[in-house]
Amino acid sequence: MSVSEIDPAVLRITTTPFDNIGLAFSGGGYRAAAFSLGTLAYLNELQQDDVAKTPLLRNVTYMSSASGGTIATTTYALHSTVSKDFNAYYKSLVTNLVGVSLLEDVFKKLNNDAVWKARPDKKRNFINAFALAYDDLLFAGKTAASLNPTDSITHLQEVCFNTTDFYKGLLFRQAFKMQHDILPDKGFLYGNYTLHLEDGSKNKLKLADILAASSCFPAGFEPIVFPGDFLYKGLELNTVLQDVRIQLQEVKWSELDNLYGHDNVNVQKIVGSFPPPKDIEALAKALQTLPIEKTFETAFMDGGITDNQGLESIMRANERREKHETGFKPFDLMMVNDVASHYMDPYAPSVNTKYKGIKALSVITIMIICGVLICAAGYGLWHNFVHHSPRIRSKLITIFLSGFVIVPALLIMVILYIKHYISGKLKNGKGLNLTKNFSEDIVQRMFRHFDKTPVGVIIQMLTDRFTSVLTLNYDVFLKRVRQLLYQQFMDQGRNIFRLKTNHIYDLSFSNDRNRKQNDIAPAPGASMQAVAQHAFEMTTTLWFDTADQKGCTEASIIACGQFTTCYNLLEYIARMKRDTDYYNNKLDAAYRKKVEHLEAQLNTHYAQFIKDPLWLYNALIDRCSLPETQKCTMDNFPPPDEFKGLR
């Protein structure tokens, strides 16, 4: 679509497309962190001019991220406040992405009682062990105050490290301004309109805990509990609770109990001071003047749950700029760097099986058999003790028969425990409690019928449910949310030449058909595609181990971030120049010269990437003094078998 074809009333156009850049980085574990690092490294390689040789990275004023992408953004944001030396940042993150030392530190902390005594409010679990390791290895104990506007040299104006609140299930923006804003910007919150935190406590949060909140993805980690897991000596509970702001939703007693405590007489006084019929808005405002109860807890979990691409935050940031809520200028270019995709493997149903042996038995049959074994073995023990003198009593028989009592008894106890857990009838009140979704009569009927179902069938049903739920959550739901957010983001009628996507799969063999249908940039070389395919197929992981280092897995993803960014910027300029009305009439001669200077570098770099996709990755090993990091060659990336004979 040409500029001339768009309604001027909705047109949002830039005449300086590379001057003010916002970046969004997706989640995806260490794969996302490595791809993000590759993107940043290439933007630092690309120079805006021949004189000052200022890296294009210096034009990035905003970063939004989720999950694994936040590993790269939090560390870069902190680094940018103290140094312009990108190589030092690159060296630090490459070193720490090889997770053997990190993982060792995580488990040492998890199993060290003294560590948890120093942070008594922090739950002893995996995500908090990672937070403590991040605190030591990545942030040296720094807090969010390090990101506050100072006389630092940072080029970043704002950063946002997204997480998801488990209070109302909303995106929670862990947002910071790193430069002074001339306007009050009332819409800028650390959190969301339902739950947010004022500056006093926000600035004392540890960067490691902020990263943990953004990156604790489901199944891999537990939720991180607020406020307890964020407290330390220097940030006390009372301070945090004074700064918590919560918007009441239903104004019901269970909500008030959670926030203010059931026995809080002030609640009774306030509620009682509003005679019926109560003015609900006035009542809510009055209640929200109360202090939050010290027992109040909620939790945060991975930002990728609600927005794995960090798109909502960058769109909201740009909207605030366009509405002049902030003194920061609207973005000229918003670039989304994404290791997720729309591709998925079809669900593979389990195969019907004729069960034999114990799997063919029903639960009730197993319990009956166990009961018979217990009775028979019990009788044998009784007979052994009663009818034999201690001299001739067989110890071997005693041990053997005892086993036939203990093992079946334990099995019965396990079955009964599982039943009570599913029905929510454990003494501590925990369990699934099916009566929340079904009546008591239906639950009892289900148990009676499942007691007669073969164990193998039950296992198969549970397996199918587990795998289908994983597919639903990690593929269907995330991909659908991704699609909807991209549709909102890619509104070309409003933001022409201001948007660009940068996907890990763009140059992969998998993406050949999609790319060739719309390609206006130079075609990738076969070597680039082999590296890109290797990077794309790498699964989400919590760390890179030594095997990944030797196999150049980390190298493939960082290199893919580098050459894919180069490709997409070339495609961006090609699309821009193809619209001659925009390029010739909206950009002045001086800016066209700047674009052409960038394009010349991009073409030079791209030709190098075609010859050797790893040239920049290997060059940075020397520049950044990384002698322990292995240089890689194309011998590490043979063409995938799945595409042999098809390309």
XYZ file of C-alpha atoms in Angstrom:
647
model
C 0.000 0.000 0.000
C 1.369 3.399 -0.991
C 1.302 6.504 1.204
C -0.947 8.188 -1.343
C -3.566 5.423 -0.924
C -4.002 5.869 2.847
C -6.540 8.152 4.481
C -4.556 11.186 5.766
C -6.794 11.276 8.861
C -5.380 7.994 10.157
C -1.938 8.076 8.565
C 0.960 7.910 10.996
C 4.157 8.416 9.080
C 7.761 9.094 9.917
C 10.229 11.188 7.996
C 13.178 9.923 10.045
C 12.655 6.137 10.008
C 15.873 5.229 11.868
C 16.123 8.016 14.447
C 13.968 6.847 17.359
C 13.767 3.069 17.629
C 11.714 0.905 19.966
C 12.531 -2.792 20.301
C 10.374 -5.628 21.613
C 11.955 -8.955 22.541
C 9.962 -12.162 22.868
C 10.146 -14.869 25.458
C 11.574 -18.300 24.790
C 14.131 -19.163 27.462
C 17.826 -18.904 26.672
C 17.023 -19.187 22.963
C 15.235 -15.826 23.221
C 18.108 -14.353 25.235
C 20.670 -15.472 22.630
C 18.619 -14.228 19.653
C 18.094 -10.893 21.431
C 21.832 -10.649 22.031
C 22.482 -11.312 18.345
C 20.041 -8.568 17.365
C 21.646 -6.048 19.710
C 25.115 -7.051 18.503
C 24.200 -6.407 14.882
C 22.579 -3.037 15.636
C 25.819 -2.133 17.389
C 27.794 -3.241 14.312
C 25.758 -1.044 11.936
C 27.102 2.532 11.859
C 24.933 5.566 11.160
C 27.688 7.700 9.630
C 31.262 7.654 8.424
C 32.480 10.416 10.724
C 31.439 9.659 14.310
C 30.723 6.006 13.426
C 27.860 6.002 15.928
C 26.226 2.545 16.168
C 22.575 2.386 15.169
C 22.003 0.781 18.581
C 22.454 4.246 20.123
C 19.153 5.272 18.474
C 17.224 2.657 20.466
C 15.263 4.553 23.117
C 12.855 1.879 24.327
C 12.901 -1.850 25.093
C 10.020 -4.150 25.978
C 10.514 -7.824 26.749
C 9.028 -10.986 28.170
C 10.558 -14.073 29.735
C 13.874 -15.097 28.122
C 14.126 -11.808 26.233
C 14.239 -10.055 29.603
C 17.584 -11.721 30.348
C 19.071 -9.628 27.531
C 17.133 -6.413 28.211
C 17.624 -6.145 31.983
C 21.351 -6.748 31.709
C 21.714 -4.351 28.768
C 19.665 -1.632 30.490
C 21.919 -1.816 33.539
C 25.074 -1.898 31.410
C 23.975 1.142 29.384
C 23.906 3.305 32.527
C 27.612 2.855 33.201
C 29.369 2.170 29.894
C 29.236 2.620 26.131
C 31.437 -0.413 25.664
C 29.064 -2.892 24.056
C 31.810 -5.510 23.868
C 31.962 -5.698 27.670
C 28.205 -6.348 27.808
C 28.430 -8.944 25.038
C 31.261 -10.767 26.802
C 29.378 -10.860 30.097
C 26.159 -12.230 28.633
C 27.793 -14.795 26.337
C 29.769 -16.086 29.302
C 26.711 -16.314 31.550
C 24.445 -17.871 28.915
C 26.605 -20.979 29.061
C 24.697 -22.183 32.056
C 26.943 -24.757 33.708
C 28.331 -22.260 36.210
C 24.921 -20.631 36.604
C 23.144 -23.932 37.158
C 25.776 -25.071 39.627
C 25.273 -21.842 41.550
C 21.486 -22.305 41.467
C 21.643 -25.747 43.087
C 24.272 -24.674 45.598
C 21.948 -21.901 46.731
C 18.905 -24.170 46.713
C 20.644 -26.592 49.076
C 22.363 -24.045 51.333
C 20.367 -23.279 54.496
C 22.386 -20.117 55.181
C 21.306 -18.549 51.880
C 17.626 -18.767 52.816
C 18.212 -17.544 56.373
C 19.575 -14.343 54.826
C 16.305 -13.951 52.831
C 13.763 -15.403 55.298
C 10.712 -14.124 53.391
C 11.797 -15.753 50.127
C 10.302 -19.183 49.433
C 12.886 -21.906 49.004
C 12.244 -23.046 45.448
C 13.714 -23.160 41.953
C 12.704 -19.709 40.691
C 14.067 -17.987 43.789
C 17.310 -19.957 43.572
C 17.646 -18.637 40.009
C 16.857 -15.115 41.241
C 19.626 -15.352 43.827
C 22.060 -16.675 41.201
C 21.101 -13.860 38.803
C 21.657 -11.403 41.643
C 25.248 -12.596 42.052
C 26.274 -13.329 38.467
C 24.382 -10.752 36.396
C 23.519 -7.790 38.608
C 25.971 -7.743 41.527
C 23.088 -7.010 43.911
C 21.882 -3.917 42.008
C 18.332 -2.659 42.469
C 15.925 -0.887 40.140
C 17.239 2.429 41.470
C 20.193 1.849 39.113
C 17.818 2.470 36.197
C 16.503 5.784 37.519
C 17.216 9.011 35.579
C 20.673 10.273 36.476
C 23.567 11.844 34.651
C 24.302 8.436 33.119
C 25.211 7.987 29.473
C 22.337 5.669 28.571
C 20.500 6.171 25.280
C 17.437 4.353 26.677
C 14.463 6.464 27.742
C 12.217 3.648 28.966
C 12.338 -0.091 29.528
C 9.579 -2.539 30.370
C 10.098 -6.084 31.634
C 6.698 -7.748 31.373
C 5.253 -10.296 33.755
C 1.724 -11.582 34.476
C -0.074 -10.880 37.725
C -1.940 -13.765 39.317
C -4.252 -11.343 41.101
C -6.510 -10.715 38.106
C -4.554 -12.475 35.357
C -3.425 -9.286 33.614
C -0.225 -8.127 31.958
C 1.922 -6.457 34.620
C 4.396 -3.915 33.249
C 7.600 -3.673 35.250
C 8.336 -0.323 33.646
C 11.095 2.213 34.339
C 12.008 5.617 32.952
C 15.737 5.903 32.487
C 15.738 9.531 31.358
C 13.950 12.564 32.807
C 10.513 13.257 31.360
C 9.340 16.863 31.057
C 5.684 15.794 31.436
C 3.996 14.074 34.426
C 2.851 11.084 32.296
C 0.088 9.927 34.645
C -0.546 6.790 32.579
C 2.937 5.460 33.300
C 2.601 2.741 35.943
C 4.712 0.002 37.444
C 2.015 -2.616 37.002
C -1.480 -2.121 35.607
C -4.637 -0.233 36.518
C -5.804 -3.043 38.816
C -2.550 -3.573 40.702
C 0.498 -1.333 40.735
C 3.366 -0.228 42.957
C 4.457 3.310 43.760
C 8.010 4.531 43.165
C 9.295 4.236 46.740
C 9.206 0.441 46.779
C 9.565 -0.052 43.035
C 13.003 1.512 43.048
C 14.183 -0.813 45.832
C 13.280 -4.032 44.027
C 16.246 -6.155 43.053
C 16.798 -6.417 39.298
C 17.307 -10.152 39.725
C 13.806 -10.543 41.197
C 12.346 -8.402 38.407
C 13.999 -10.709 35.865
C 12.742 -13.783 37.740
C 9.176 -12.424 37.722
C 9.346 -11.916 33.950
C 10.913 -15.279 33.153
C 9.337 -17.895 35.467
C 7.536 -19.790 32.723
C 4.916 -22.440 33.611
C 6.130 -26.007 34.266
C 9.738 -24.798 34.343
C 9.269 -22.656 37.436
C 6.917 -21.822 40.258
C 5.196 -18.418 40.449
C 7.198 -15.782 42.307
C 5.207 -14.574 45.311
C 4.596 -10.888 45.954
C 5.583 -9.289 48.226
C 7.455 -12.004 50.184
C 9.878 -13.167 47.482
C 10.916 -9.559 46.777
C 11.738 -8.631 50.380
C 15.268 -8.369 51.732
C 17.167 -6.351 54.310
C 16.584 -2.887 52.921
C 13.090 -3.527 51.582
C 10.695 -4.378 54.399
C 7.107 -5.629 54.235
C 5.547 -2.500 55.721
C 7.270 -0.301 53.136
C 5.986 -2.379 50.221
C 2.428 -2.608 51.519
C 2.275 1.184 51.905
C 3.090 1.522 48.203
C 0.707 -1.148 46.852
C -2.306 0.252 44.993
C -5.182 -2.109 44.222
C -8.395 -1.367 42.357
C -11.289 -3.226 43.989
C -13.203 -5.375 41.519
C -16.194 -7.146 43.069
C -16.277 -5.481 46.511
C -17.190 -8.721 48.270
C -16.123 -10.014 51.656
C -13.624 -12.578 50.347
C -11.838 -9.820 48.432
C -11.855 -7.499 51.452
C -10.654 -10.329 53.714
C -7.672 -10.911 51.426
C -6.758 -7.233 51.228
C -7.603 -5.826 54.659
C -8.251 -8.779 56.981
C -11.629 -10.020 58.190
C -11.098 -8.850 61.749
C -10.029 -5.359 60.772
C -12.499 -3.201 62.697
C -11.859 -0.312 60.335
C -13.516 -2.293 57.566
C -16.603 -2.789 59.723
C -16.636 0.897 60.615
C -16.321 1.985 57.007
C -18.890 -0.482 55.720
C -21.238 0.367 58.566
C -20.946 4.080 57.848
C -22.656 3.602 54.487
C -26.365 2.999 55.099
C -28.309 0.948 52.549
C -28.636 1.265 49.665
C -24.840 1.649 49.604
C -23.117 3.871 47.073
C -20.707 1.234 45.711
C -18.264 3.733 44.159
C -18.045 5.800 47.342
C -17.694 2.638 49.442
C -14.880 1.317 47.227
C -12.978 4.613 47.451
C -13.344 4.644 51.230
C -12.156 1.036 51.562
C -9.100 1.722 49.431
C -7.841 4.199 52.025
C -7.219 1.251 54.383
C -3.750 -0.240 54.830
C -3.169 -3.550 53.079
C -3.230 -6.524 55.454
C 0.218 -7.938 56.283
C -0.951 -11.397 55.228
C -1.768 -10.181 51.698
C -0.068 -12.211 48.976
C -0.385 -12.584 45.255
C 2.016 -13.908 42.637
C 3.636 -13.116 39.309
C 4.492 -15.487 36.511
C 6.069 -15.373 33.072
C 5.263 -12.321 30.928
C 4.827 -14.665 27.983
C 1.529 -15.913 29.408
C -0.251 -12.681 28.493
C 2.062 -11.251 25.802
C 5.061 -13.312 24.762
C 6.243 -10.717 22.232
C 6.127 -7.646 24.496
C 3.835 -5.989 21.955
C 1.207 -4.473 24.232
C 3.821 -2.528 26.165
C 5.566 -1.065 23.128
C 2.205 -0.145 21.576
C 1.077 1.474 24.826
C 4.377 3.364 25.108
C 3.995 4.701 21.561
C 0.365 5.637 22.213
C 1.409 7.704 25.245
C 3.950 9.483 23.068
C 1.458 10.217 20.306
C -1.072 11.570 22.803
C 1.625 13.806 24.351
C 1.170 12.210 27.761
C 4.962 12.049 27.891
C 7.672 14.346 26.621
C 9.306 11.474 24.735
C 8.756 11.457 20.962
C 6.781 8.733 19.139
C 8.849 5.926 17.721
C 10.085 6.149 14.155
C 10.580 2.387 14.036
C 9.150 -0.386 16.213
C 10.927 -3.694 15.672
C 9.715 -6.977 17.159
C 12.360 -9.653 17.694
C 10.593 -12.971 18.074
C 11.730 -16.578 18.552
C 8.159 -17.909 18.654
C 6.292 -18.842 15.488
C 2.976 -19.802 13.938
C 4.311 -23.269 13.077
C 3.371 -26.305 15.152
C 3.564 -30.075 14.876
C 0.130 -31.723 14.609
C -1.143 -33.400 17.749
C -0.410 -37.145 17.681
C -3.162 -39.136 19.463
C -2.131 -42.197 21.431
C -2.654 -45.633 19.869
C -5.387 -47.943 21.144
C -3.786 -50.781 23.086
C -5.035 -54.096 24.424
C -3.725 -54.074 27.951
C -2.280 -57.128 29.640
C -1.042 -57.879 33.108
C -1.536 -55.315 35.853
C -2.640 -52.646 33.359
C -5.664 -54.814 32.502
C -6.795 -54.797 36.132
C -9.197 -52.231 37.507
C -8.486 -50.103 40.562
C -11.002 -51.987 42.687
C -9.527 -55.326 41.558
C -6.036 -54.176 42.547
C -7.323 -53.099 45.951
C -9.062 -56.468 46.450
C -5.887 -58.334 45.475
C -3.904 -56.152 47.874
C -6.415 -56.907 50.613
C -6.160 -60.651 49.985
C -2.324 -60.460 50.029
C -2.376 -58.533 53.291
C -4.721 -61.062 54.893
C -2.728 -64.068 53.628
C 0.621 -62.607 54.614
C -0.794 -61.474 57.950
C -2.027 -64.988 58.650
C 1.399 -66.379 57.710
C 3.123 -63.973 60.114
C 0.684 -64.862 62.876
C 1.247 -68.567 62.291
C 5.038 -68.098 62.199
C 5.019 -66.305 65.531
C 2.373 -68.353 67.346
C 3.247 -71.904 66.257
C 7.032 -71.690 66.220
C 9.391 -71.136 69.074
C 11.883 -68.245 68.779
C 14.593 -70.856 68.106
C 13.065 -72.212 64.905
C 11.222 -69.047 63.790
C 12.396 -68.155 60.249
C 13.674 -64.597 59.872
C 13.620 -64.941 56.089
C 9.955 -65.950 56.096
C 9.163 -63.084 58.469
C 10.835 -60.537 56.186
C 9.214 -62.056 53.081
C 5.705 -62.059 54.556
C 6.151 -58.586 56.027
C 6.834 -57.316 52.534
C 3.546 -58.784 51.348
C 1.797 -56.816 54.083
C 3.642 -53.509 53.795
C 3.778 -53.121 49.974
C 0.060 -53.797 49.300
C -0.857 -51.613 52.279
C 1.231 -48.754 50.877
C -0.383 -49.204 47.454
C -3.860 -48.999 48.994
C -2.821 -45.876 50.915
C -1.499 -44.274 47.708
C -4.750 -45.051 45.853
C -6.844 -43.624 48.697
C -4.575 -40.545 48.902
C -4.993 -39.918 45.157
C -8.766 -40.260 45.507
C -8.854 -37.827 48.410
C -6.520 -35.424 46.573
C -8.713 -35.427 43.468
C -11.860 -34.900 45.535
C -10.212 -32.206 47.697
C -10.759 -34.100 50.947
C -7.266 -33.994 52.398
C -7.079 -32.883 56.036
C -5.308 -29.627 55.132
C -8.064 -28.813 52.655
C -5.745 -29.115 49.676
C -6.393 -31.045 46.507
C -8.194 -30.599 43.213
C -11.663 -30.527 44.793
C -13.796 -31.610 41.845
C -16.911 -30.401 43.675
C -15.990 -26.894 42.492
C -16.971 -28.026 38.998
C -19.259 -30.994 39.658
C -21.902 -31.850 42.238
C -21.022 -34.274 45.059
C -23.289 -36.906 43.500
C -21.530 -36.663 40.117
C -18.102 -36.945 41.778
C -19.151 -40.079 43.683
C -20.547 -41.622 40.501
C -17.298 -40.871 38.649
C -15.239 -42.605 41.324
C -17.521 -45.647 41.331
C -17.187 -46.076 37.567
C -13.456 -45.313 37.413
C -12.896 -47.960 40.104
C -13.979 -50.512 37.497
C -11.886 -49.067 34.649
C -8.628 -50.878 33.731
C -5.537 -49.074 35.007
C -4.043 -48.960 31.501
C -7.091 -47.090 30.198
C -6.878 -44.565 33.043
C -3.156 -44.016 32.389
C -3.824 -43.537 28.674
C -6.626 -41.053 29.352
C -4.440 -39.082 31.779
C -1.528 -39.112 29.317
C -3.749 -37.860 26.480
C -5.140 -35.135 28.709
C -1.689 -34.037 29.858
C -0.194 -33.905 26.356
C -3.262 -32.186 24.881
C -3.265 -29.569 27.670
C 0.429 -28.888 27.025
C -0.302 -28.535 23.299
C -3.239 -26.273 24.078
C -1.274 -24.015 26.426
C 2.117 -23.920 24.708
C 0.952 -24.009 21.091
C -2.703 -23.226 20.469
C -3.296 -20.536 23.113
C 0.094 -18.818 22.807
C -0.055 -18.837 19.014
C -3.595 -17.462 19.014
C -2.668 -14.661 21.436
C 0.407 -13.983 19.301
C -1.713 -13.769 16.161
C -4.229 -11.370 17.724
C -1.513 -9.075 19.075
C 0.313 -9.072 15.753
C -2.912 -8.152 13.973
C -3.275 -5.194 16.302
C 0.378 -4.262 15.922
C 0.588 -4.564 12.132
C -1.967 -1.864 11.421
C -0.309 -0.561 8.263
C -3.026 1.976 7.658
C -1.912 3.864 10.758
C 1.804 3.134 11.042
C 3.306 2.922 7.585
C 7.095 2.437 7.546
C 7.212 2.409 11.324
C 6.914 -1.343 11.956
C 9.206 -4.310 11.343
C 9.211 -7.903 12.483
C 12.392 -9.901 12.994
C 11.656 -13.613 13.425
C 14.138 -16.362 14.175
C 12.554 -18.459 11.410
C 12.573 -15.790 8.663
C 15.551 -17.295 6.809
C 14.947 -20.927 7.749
C 14.059 -23.668 5.282
C 10.716 -23.917 7.092
C 9.788 -20.400 6.019
C 10.728 -20.698 2.327
C 7.183 -20.559 0.949
C 6.066 -17.629 3.097
C 9.242 -15.674 2.439
C 9.277 -16.237 -1.322
C 5.688 -15.007 -1.626
C 6.621 -11.589 -0.218
C 10.384 -11.395 -0.642
C 11.842 -8.145 -1.965
C 15.216 -8.483 -0.223
C 18.179 -10.574 -1.402
C 17.710 -14.316 -1.059
C 19.599 -16.049 1.772
C 22.414 -18.481 1.080
C 22.075 -22.189 1.831
C 24.561 -21.875 4.703
C 22.541 -19.081 6.299
C 19.434 -21.210 6.037
C 21.136 -24.204 7.635
C 22.199 -22.080 10.624
C 18.767 -20.429 10.824
C 17.022 -23.828 10.734
C 19.292 -25.109 13.498
C 18.483 -22.032 15.608
C 14.756 -22.238 14.877
C 14.513 -25.912 15.842
C 16.343 -25.450 19.127
C 13.809 -25.975 21.914
C 13.157 -23.543 24.742
C 15.670 -24.233 27.502
C 16.670 -22.769 30.853
C 20.388 -22.787 30.033
C 23.038 -23.754 27.504
C 25.305 -26.534 28.725
C 28.781 -27.518 27.565
C 27.279 -29.821 24.924
C 25.421 -26.834 23.449
C 28.683 -24.901 23.414
C 30.555 -27.701 21.635
C 27.692 -28.206 19.193
C 27.541 -24.458 18.528
C 23.862 -24.259 19.495
C 24.334 -20.948 21.280
C 26.447 -19.719 18.346
C 23.726 -20.584 15.807
C 21.098 -18.557 17.669
C 23.289 -15.500 18.237
C 24.458 -15.603 14.606
C 20.856 -16.048 13.444
C 19.912 -12.922 15.400
C 22.734 -11.066 13.639
C 22.132 -12.021 10.016
C 18.317 -12.084 10.317
C 18.392 -8.509 11.640
C 20.602 -7.550 8.691
C 18.169 -9.208 6.269
C 15.079 -7.602 7.761
C 16.571 -4.114 7.759
C 17.423 -4.614 4.079
C 13.842 -5.724 3.464
C 12.594 -2.686 5.404
C 14.620 -0.279 3.244
C 13.618 -2.095 0.044
C 9.945 -1.752 0.969
C 10.500 1.888 1.836
C 12.235 2.673 -1.474
C 9.629 0.782 -3.462
C 7.091 3.422 -2.411
C 8.633 6.215 -4.476
C 6.045 8.745 -3.286
C 7.131 8.214 0.313
C 10.854 7.871 -0.307
C 11.263 10.815 -2.684
C 8.688 13.224 -1.251
C 8.528 12.498 2.487
C 12.244 11.961 3.160
C 14.533 14.936 2.538
C 17.777 14.554 0.594
C 19.949 14.447 3.716
C 17.926 11.617 5.210
C 17.849 9.681 1.950
C 21.646 9.865 2.024
C 21.609 8.400 5.556
C 19.333 5.561 4.446
C 21.588 4.810 1.489
C 24.635 4.780 3.776
C 22.926 2.210 6.002
C 21.818 0.206 2.980
C 25.382 0.055 1.608
C 26.633 -1.358 4.909
C 23.759 -3.813 5.079
C 24.520 -5.093 1.579
C 28.208 -5.491 2.426
C 27.430 -7.346 5.648
C 24.786 -9.495 3.964
C 27.254 -10.599 1.287
C 29.633 -11.593 4.103
C 26.846 -13.505 5.859
C 26.084 -15.426 2.647
C 29.755 -16.493 2.458
C 30.026 -17.185 6.183
C 26.935 -16.838 8.417
C 29.211 -16.989 11.471
C 31.704 -14.259 10.545
C 30.401 -11.670 13.011
C 29.903 -14.209 15.798
C 33.494 -15.416 15.414
C 34.834 -11.868 15.049
C 33.231 -10.851 18.351
C 34.995 -13.714 20.123
C 38.299 -11.979 19.321
C 37.044 -8.435 19.891
C 35.513 -9.293 23.256
C 38.409 -11.459 24.454
C 36.471 -14.708 24.838
C 39.246 -17.316 24.623
C 37.097 -20.030 26.239
C 34.311 -19.543 23.693
C 34.581 -21.901 20.745
C 34.645 -20.507 17.215
C 32.271 -22.328 14.911
C 32.250 -23.332 11.255
C 29.609 -24.625 8.881
C 30.805 -28.153 9.654
C 28.666 -27.812 12.796
C 25.512 -27.250 10.734
C 24.812 -29.965 8.151
C 21.563 -29.486 6.189
C 18.646 -31.023 8.136
C 17.522 -34.450 6.919
C 13.895 -33.316 6.801
C 14.648 -30.954 3.913
C 17.070 -33.082 1.898
C 15.828 -33.507 -1.649
C 13.152 -30.827 -1.101
C 15.329 -27.726 -1.533
